[in-house]
Coordinates of C-alpha atoms in Angstrom, one line a residue:
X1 CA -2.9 17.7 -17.5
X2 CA -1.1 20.0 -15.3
X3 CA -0.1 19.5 -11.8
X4 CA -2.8 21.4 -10.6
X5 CA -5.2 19.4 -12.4
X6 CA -3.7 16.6 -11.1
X7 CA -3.9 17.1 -7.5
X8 CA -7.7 17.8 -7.7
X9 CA -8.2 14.5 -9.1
X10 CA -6.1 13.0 -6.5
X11 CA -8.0 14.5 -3.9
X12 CA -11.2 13.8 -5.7
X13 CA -10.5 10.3 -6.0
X14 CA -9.6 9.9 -2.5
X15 CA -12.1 12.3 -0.9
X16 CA -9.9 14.3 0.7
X17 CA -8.1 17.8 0.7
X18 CA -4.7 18.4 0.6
X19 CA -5.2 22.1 2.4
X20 CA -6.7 19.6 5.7
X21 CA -3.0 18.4 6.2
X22 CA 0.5 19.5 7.6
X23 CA 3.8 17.6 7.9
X24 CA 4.1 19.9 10.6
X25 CA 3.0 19.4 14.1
X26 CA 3.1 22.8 15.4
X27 CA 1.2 24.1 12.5
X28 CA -1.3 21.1 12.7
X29 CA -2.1 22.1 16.0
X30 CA -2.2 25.9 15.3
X31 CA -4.3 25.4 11.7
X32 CA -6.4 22.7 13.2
X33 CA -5.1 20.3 10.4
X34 CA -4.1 16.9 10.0
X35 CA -0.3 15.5 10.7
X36 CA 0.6 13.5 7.7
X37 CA 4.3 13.0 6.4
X38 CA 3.1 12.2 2.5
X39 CA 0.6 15.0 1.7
X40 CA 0.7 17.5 3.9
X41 CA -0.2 20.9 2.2
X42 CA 3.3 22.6 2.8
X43 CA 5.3 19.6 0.9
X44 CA 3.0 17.8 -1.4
X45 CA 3.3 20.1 -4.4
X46 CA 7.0 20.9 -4.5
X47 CA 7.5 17.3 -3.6
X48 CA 5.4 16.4 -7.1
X49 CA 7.9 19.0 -9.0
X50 CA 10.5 17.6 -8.1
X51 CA 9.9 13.7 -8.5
X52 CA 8.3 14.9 -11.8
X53 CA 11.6 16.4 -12.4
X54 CA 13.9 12.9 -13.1
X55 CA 11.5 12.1 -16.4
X56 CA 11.7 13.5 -19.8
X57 CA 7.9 12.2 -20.2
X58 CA 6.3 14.1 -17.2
X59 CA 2.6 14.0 -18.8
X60 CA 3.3 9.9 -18.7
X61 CA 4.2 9.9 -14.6
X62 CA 2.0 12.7 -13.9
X63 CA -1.1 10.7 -15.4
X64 CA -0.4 8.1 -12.6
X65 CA -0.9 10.3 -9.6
X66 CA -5.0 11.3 -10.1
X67 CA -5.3 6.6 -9.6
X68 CA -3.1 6.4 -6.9
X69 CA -4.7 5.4 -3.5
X70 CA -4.0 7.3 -0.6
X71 CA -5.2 6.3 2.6
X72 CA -4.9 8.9 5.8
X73 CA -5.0 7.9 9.5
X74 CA -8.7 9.2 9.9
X75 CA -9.9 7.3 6.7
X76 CA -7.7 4.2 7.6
X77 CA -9.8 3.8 10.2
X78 CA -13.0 4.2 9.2
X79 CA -11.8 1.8 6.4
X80 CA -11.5 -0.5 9.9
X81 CA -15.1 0.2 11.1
X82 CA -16.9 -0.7 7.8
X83 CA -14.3 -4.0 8.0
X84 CA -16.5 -4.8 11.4
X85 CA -19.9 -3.9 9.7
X86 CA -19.5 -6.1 6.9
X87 CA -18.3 -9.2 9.8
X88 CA -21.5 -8.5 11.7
X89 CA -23.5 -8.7 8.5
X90 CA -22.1 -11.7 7.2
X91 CA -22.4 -13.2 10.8
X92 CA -26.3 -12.1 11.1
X93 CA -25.8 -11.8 14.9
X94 CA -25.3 -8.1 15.2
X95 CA -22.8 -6.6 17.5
X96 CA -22.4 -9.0 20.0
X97 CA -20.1 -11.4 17.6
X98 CA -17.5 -8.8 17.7
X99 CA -16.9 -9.8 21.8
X100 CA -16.2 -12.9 20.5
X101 CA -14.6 -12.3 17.7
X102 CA -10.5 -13.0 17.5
X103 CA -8.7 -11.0 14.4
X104 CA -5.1 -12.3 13.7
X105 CA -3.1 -10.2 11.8
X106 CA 0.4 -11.4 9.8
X107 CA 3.8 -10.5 11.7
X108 CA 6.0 -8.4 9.9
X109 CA 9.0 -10.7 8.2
X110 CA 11.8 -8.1 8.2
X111 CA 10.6 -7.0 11.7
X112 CA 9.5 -3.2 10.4
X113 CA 6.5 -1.8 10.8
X114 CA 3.5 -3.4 9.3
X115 CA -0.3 -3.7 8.9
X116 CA -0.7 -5.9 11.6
X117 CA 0.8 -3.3 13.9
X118 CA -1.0 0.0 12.8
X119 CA -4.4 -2.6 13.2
X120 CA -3.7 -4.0 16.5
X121 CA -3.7 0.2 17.5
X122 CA -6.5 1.4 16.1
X123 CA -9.1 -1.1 15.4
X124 CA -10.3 -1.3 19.1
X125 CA -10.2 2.4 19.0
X126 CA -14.3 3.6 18.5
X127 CA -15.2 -0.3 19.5
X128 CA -13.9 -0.3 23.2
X129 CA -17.4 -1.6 23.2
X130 CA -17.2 -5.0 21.6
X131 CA -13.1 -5.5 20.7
X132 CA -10.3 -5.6 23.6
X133 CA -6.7 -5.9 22.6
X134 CA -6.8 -9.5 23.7
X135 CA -8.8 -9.8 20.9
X136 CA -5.9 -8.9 18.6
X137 CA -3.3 -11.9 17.9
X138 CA 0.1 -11.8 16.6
X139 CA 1.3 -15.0 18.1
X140 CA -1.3 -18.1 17.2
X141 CA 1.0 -20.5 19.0
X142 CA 0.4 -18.6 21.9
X143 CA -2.9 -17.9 22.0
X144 CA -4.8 -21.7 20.7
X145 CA -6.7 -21.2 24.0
X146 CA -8.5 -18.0 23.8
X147 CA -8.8 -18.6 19.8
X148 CA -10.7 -22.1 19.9
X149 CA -13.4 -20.4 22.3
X150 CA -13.9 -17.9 19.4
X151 CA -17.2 -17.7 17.5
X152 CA -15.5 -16.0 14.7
X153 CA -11.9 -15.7 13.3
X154 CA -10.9 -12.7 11.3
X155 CA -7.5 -12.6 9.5
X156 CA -7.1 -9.3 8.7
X157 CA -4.7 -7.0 6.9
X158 CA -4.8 -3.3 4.8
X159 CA -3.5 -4.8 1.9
X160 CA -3.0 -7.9 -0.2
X161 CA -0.7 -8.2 -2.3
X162 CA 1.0 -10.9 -3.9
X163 CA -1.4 -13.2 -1.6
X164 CA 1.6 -15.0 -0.3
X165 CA 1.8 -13.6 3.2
X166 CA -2.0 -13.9 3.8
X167 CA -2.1 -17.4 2.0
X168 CA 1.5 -19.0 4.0
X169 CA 0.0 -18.1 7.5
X170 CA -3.6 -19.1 7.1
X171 CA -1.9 -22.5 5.1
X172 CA 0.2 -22.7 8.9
X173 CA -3.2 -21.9 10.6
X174 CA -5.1 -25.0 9.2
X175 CA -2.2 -27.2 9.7
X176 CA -2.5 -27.3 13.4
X177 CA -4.5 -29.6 14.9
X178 CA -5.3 -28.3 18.5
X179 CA -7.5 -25.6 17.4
X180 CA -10.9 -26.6 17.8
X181 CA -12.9 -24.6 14.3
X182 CA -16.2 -26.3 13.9
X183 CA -19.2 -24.1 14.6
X184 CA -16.7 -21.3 13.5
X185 CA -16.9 -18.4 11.6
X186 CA -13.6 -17.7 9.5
X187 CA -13.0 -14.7 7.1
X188 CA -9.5 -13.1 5.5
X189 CA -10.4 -8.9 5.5
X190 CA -8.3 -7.0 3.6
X191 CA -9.1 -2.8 2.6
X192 CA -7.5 -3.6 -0.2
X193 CA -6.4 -6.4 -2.9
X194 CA -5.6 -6.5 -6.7
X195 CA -8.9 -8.2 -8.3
X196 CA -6.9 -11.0 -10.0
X197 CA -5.4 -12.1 -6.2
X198 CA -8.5 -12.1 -4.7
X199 CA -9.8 -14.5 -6.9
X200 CA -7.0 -16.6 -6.8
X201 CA -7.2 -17.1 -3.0
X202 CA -10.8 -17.4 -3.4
X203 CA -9.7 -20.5 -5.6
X204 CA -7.4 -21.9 -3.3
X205 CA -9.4 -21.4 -0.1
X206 CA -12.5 -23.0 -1.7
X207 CA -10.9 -26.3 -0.9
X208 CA -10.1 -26.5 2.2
X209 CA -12.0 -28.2 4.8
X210 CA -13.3 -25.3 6.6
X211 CA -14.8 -22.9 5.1
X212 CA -13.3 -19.3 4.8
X213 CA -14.5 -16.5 3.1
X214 CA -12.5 -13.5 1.6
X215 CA -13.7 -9.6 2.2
X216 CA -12.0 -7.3 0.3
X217 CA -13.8 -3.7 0.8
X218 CA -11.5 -2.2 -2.6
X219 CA -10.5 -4.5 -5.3
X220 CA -7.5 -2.7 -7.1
X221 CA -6.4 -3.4 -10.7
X222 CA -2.7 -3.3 -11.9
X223 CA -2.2 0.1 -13.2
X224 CA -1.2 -1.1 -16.7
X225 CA -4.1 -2.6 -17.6
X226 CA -5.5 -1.8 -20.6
X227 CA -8.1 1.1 -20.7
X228 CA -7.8 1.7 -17.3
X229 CA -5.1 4.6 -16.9
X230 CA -3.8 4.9 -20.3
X231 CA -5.9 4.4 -23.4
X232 CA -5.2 1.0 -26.3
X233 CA -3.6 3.6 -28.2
X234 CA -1.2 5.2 -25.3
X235 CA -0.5 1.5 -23.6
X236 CA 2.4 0.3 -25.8
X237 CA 4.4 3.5 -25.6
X238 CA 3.6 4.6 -21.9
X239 CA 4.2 1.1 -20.8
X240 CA 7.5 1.1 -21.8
X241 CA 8.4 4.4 -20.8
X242 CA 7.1 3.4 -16.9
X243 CA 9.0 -0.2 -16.8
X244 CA 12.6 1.9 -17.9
X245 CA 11.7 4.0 -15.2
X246 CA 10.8 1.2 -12.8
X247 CA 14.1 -0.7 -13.6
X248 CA 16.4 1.6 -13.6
X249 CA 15.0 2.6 -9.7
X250 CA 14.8 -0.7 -8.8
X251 CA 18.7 -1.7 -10.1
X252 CA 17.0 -4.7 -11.5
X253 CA 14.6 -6.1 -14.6
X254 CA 10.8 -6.7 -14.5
X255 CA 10.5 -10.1 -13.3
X256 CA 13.8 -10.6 -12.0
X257 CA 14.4 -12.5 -8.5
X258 CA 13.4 -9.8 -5.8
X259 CA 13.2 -7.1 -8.3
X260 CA 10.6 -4.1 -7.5
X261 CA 10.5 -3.0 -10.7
X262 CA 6.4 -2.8 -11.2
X263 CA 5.6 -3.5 -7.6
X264 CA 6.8 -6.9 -5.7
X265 CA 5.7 -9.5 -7.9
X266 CA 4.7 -7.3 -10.2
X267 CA 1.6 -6.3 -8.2
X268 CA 1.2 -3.0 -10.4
X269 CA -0.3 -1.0 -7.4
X270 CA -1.1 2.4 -6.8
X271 CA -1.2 2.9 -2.6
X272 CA -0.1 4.2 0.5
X273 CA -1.2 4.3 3.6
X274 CA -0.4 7.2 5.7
X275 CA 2.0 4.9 7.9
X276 CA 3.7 3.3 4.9
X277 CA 3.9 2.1 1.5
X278 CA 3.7 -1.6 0.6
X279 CA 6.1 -2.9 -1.6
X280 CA 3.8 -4.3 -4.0
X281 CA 3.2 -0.1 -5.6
X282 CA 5.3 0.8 -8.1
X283 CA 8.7 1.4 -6.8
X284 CA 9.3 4.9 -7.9
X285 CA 6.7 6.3 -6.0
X286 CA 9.0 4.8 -2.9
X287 CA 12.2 4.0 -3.4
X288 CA 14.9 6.7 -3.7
X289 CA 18.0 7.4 -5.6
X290 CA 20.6 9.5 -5.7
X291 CA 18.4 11.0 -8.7
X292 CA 14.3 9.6 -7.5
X293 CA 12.6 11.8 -5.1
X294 CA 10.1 9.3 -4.3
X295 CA 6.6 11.0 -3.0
X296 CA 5.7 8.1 -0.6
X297 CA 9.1 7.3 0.4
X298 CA 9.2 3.8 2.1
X299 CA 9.7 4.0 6.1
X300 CA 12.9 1.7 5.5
X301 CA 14.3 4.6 3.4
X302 CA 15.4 7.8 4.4
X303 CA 13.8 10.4 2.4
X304 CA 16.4 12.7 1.0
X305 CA 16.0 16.3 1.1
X306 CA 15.4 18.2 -2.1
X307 CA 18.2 19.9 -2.7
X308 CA 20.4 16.7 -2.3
X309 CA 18.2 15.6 -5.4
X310 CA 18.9 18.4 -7.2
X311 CA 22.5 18.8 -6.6
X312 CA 22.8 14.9 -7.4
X313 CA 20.8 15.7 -11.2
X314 CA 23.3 18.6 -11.4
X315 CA 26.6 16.5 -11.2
X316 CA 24.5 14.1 -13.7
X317 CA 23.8 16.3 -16.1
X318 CA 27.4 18.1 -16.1
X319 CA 28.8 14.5 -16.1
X320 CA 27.0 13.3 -19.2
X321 CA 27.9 16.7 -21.3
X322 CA 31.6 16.3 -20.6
X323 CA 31.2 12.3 -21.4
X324 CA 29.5 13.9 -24.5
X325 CA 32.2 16.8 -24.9
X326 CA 34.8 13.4 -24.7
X327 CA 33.1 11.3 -27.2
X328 CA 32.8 14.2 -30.0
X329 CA 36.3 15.4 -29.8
X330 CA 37.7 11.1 -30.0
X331 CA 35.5 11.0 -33.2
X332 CA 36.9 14.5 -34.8

């Protein structure tokens, strides 16, 4: 596979097309295309070259890129819509639940931007109709009042990860006791959400007194599952290729205390979202180094420039031949 062949699966997968986008605002507005900082058609291909660039195995890496998930503004929210088609459905009482509907969406812990933030903007956008932003919570504590009149509670996010977040705050939720739930409706809605999580918090929900009932519009699976990107035969070697990789971006081991290495918790994922990318995807699609160009560099990063990349794989590379130069001439 070539990187050509690569980007049409990626856009295939996704339904999109790279030549729709621009990390340019001037020439979105003169081309008619989208803005988008990830995949805009005057970066996304260099951009590949060069994060393919730090790997020896670049058939490995580049098999990774036609599974990963890319979500653009437009699509996010349409991804939003279907979320309040699939409430009314499970509701049965058509479009007048969503007036009285309140979605509460998880804060952001390190006080960045988060789901809950990009949700809060563009969920009532196309549904001025039925959803105000007094409908969209933040603060529970603040808002017991308007939430116990609700006929339906939504937690919502893009993603699950871990399920940590998603199951400590809805824990917290049920744990007050002046929030009047019977009669209610109560649903966690994610986009997305590894299969095995869902399940789990399927589990652990199930036993609570209310009932609450998980949407997930995408499962995801880990992307070193067996048979899914690489083959039985491929697994064992490409597997250990990826996790060097993984640890030596992340500084720190598989499985270590607040290692990335693999995703946070070793979520395994594949996905950005045109605002972002969650912590739980493999970290050297977002974290850089002086030596990773990451393609969907995390918003808490700066993205480096190119040519600081390859200036910084220069002084490696001319380092490691003179440690080399060093070495042979002590054993002579």
């Amino acid at each position: 596979m070539n990187i050509d062949e690569a980007i049409q699966l990626f856009e295939q997968n996704n339904a999109i097309s790279i030549k729709d986008f621009n990390s340019n605002r001037l020439q979105c507005l003169k081309n008619k295309q989208f803005l988008d900082q990830y995949i805009g058609e005057d970066i996304f291909e260099k951009n590949i070259e060069c994060w393919l660039d730090n790997f020896k195995e670049k058939d490995v890496f580049l098999k990774l890129l036609p599974n990963y998930i890319y979500v653009p503004e437009m699509i996010y929210g349409i991804q939003l819509d279907a979320i309040l088609s699939r409430i009314e459905e499970k509701c049965n009482m058509g479009h007048k639940i969503l007036e009285e509907t309140y979605f509460i969406t998880f804060p952001s812990k390190r006080g960045i931007k988060s789901g809950g933030d990009i949700i809060r903007a563009l969920l009532p956008i196309g549904n001025l109709d039925c959803v105000k932003k007094e409908q969209l919570i933040v603060e529970v504590e603040k808002n017991k009042d308007s939430i116990s009149k609700a006929k339906c509670i939504v937690f919502i996010d893009d993603v699950i990860g871990s399920g940590k977040t998603a199951k400590e705050n809805i824990c917290n939720f049920f744990k007050m006791n002046d929030i009047d739930l019977n009669g209610k409706k109560l649903f966690l809605v994610a986009m997305y959400a590894e299969e095995t999580v869902k399940r789990e918090l399927e589990k652990e929900f199930n036993g609570f007194e209310h009932e609450l009932e998980v949407i997930v519009l995408y499962e995801c699976k880990k992307c070193l599952s067996e048979n899914y990107i690489f083959s039985k035969a491929e697994m064992e070697v490409s597997k250990s290729i990826i996790i060097r990789a993984e640890e030596e971006v992340a500084g720190k081991k598989v499985g270590e205390k607040k290692s990335y290495a693999l995703g946070f918790e070793n979520s395994q994922l594949l996905l950005s979202f045109f605002y972002n990318t969650p912590n739980n995807t493999l970290c050297i699609f977002w974290k850089p180094t002086k030596i990773n160009f990451p393609l969907f560099t995390r918003s808490s990063f700066r993205r480096p420039s190119i040519e600081e990349i390859k200036l910084n794989r220069a002084i490696k590379r001319k380092n490691a031949y003179e440690m080399a130069k060093i070495d042979r001439t002590e054993r002579q």
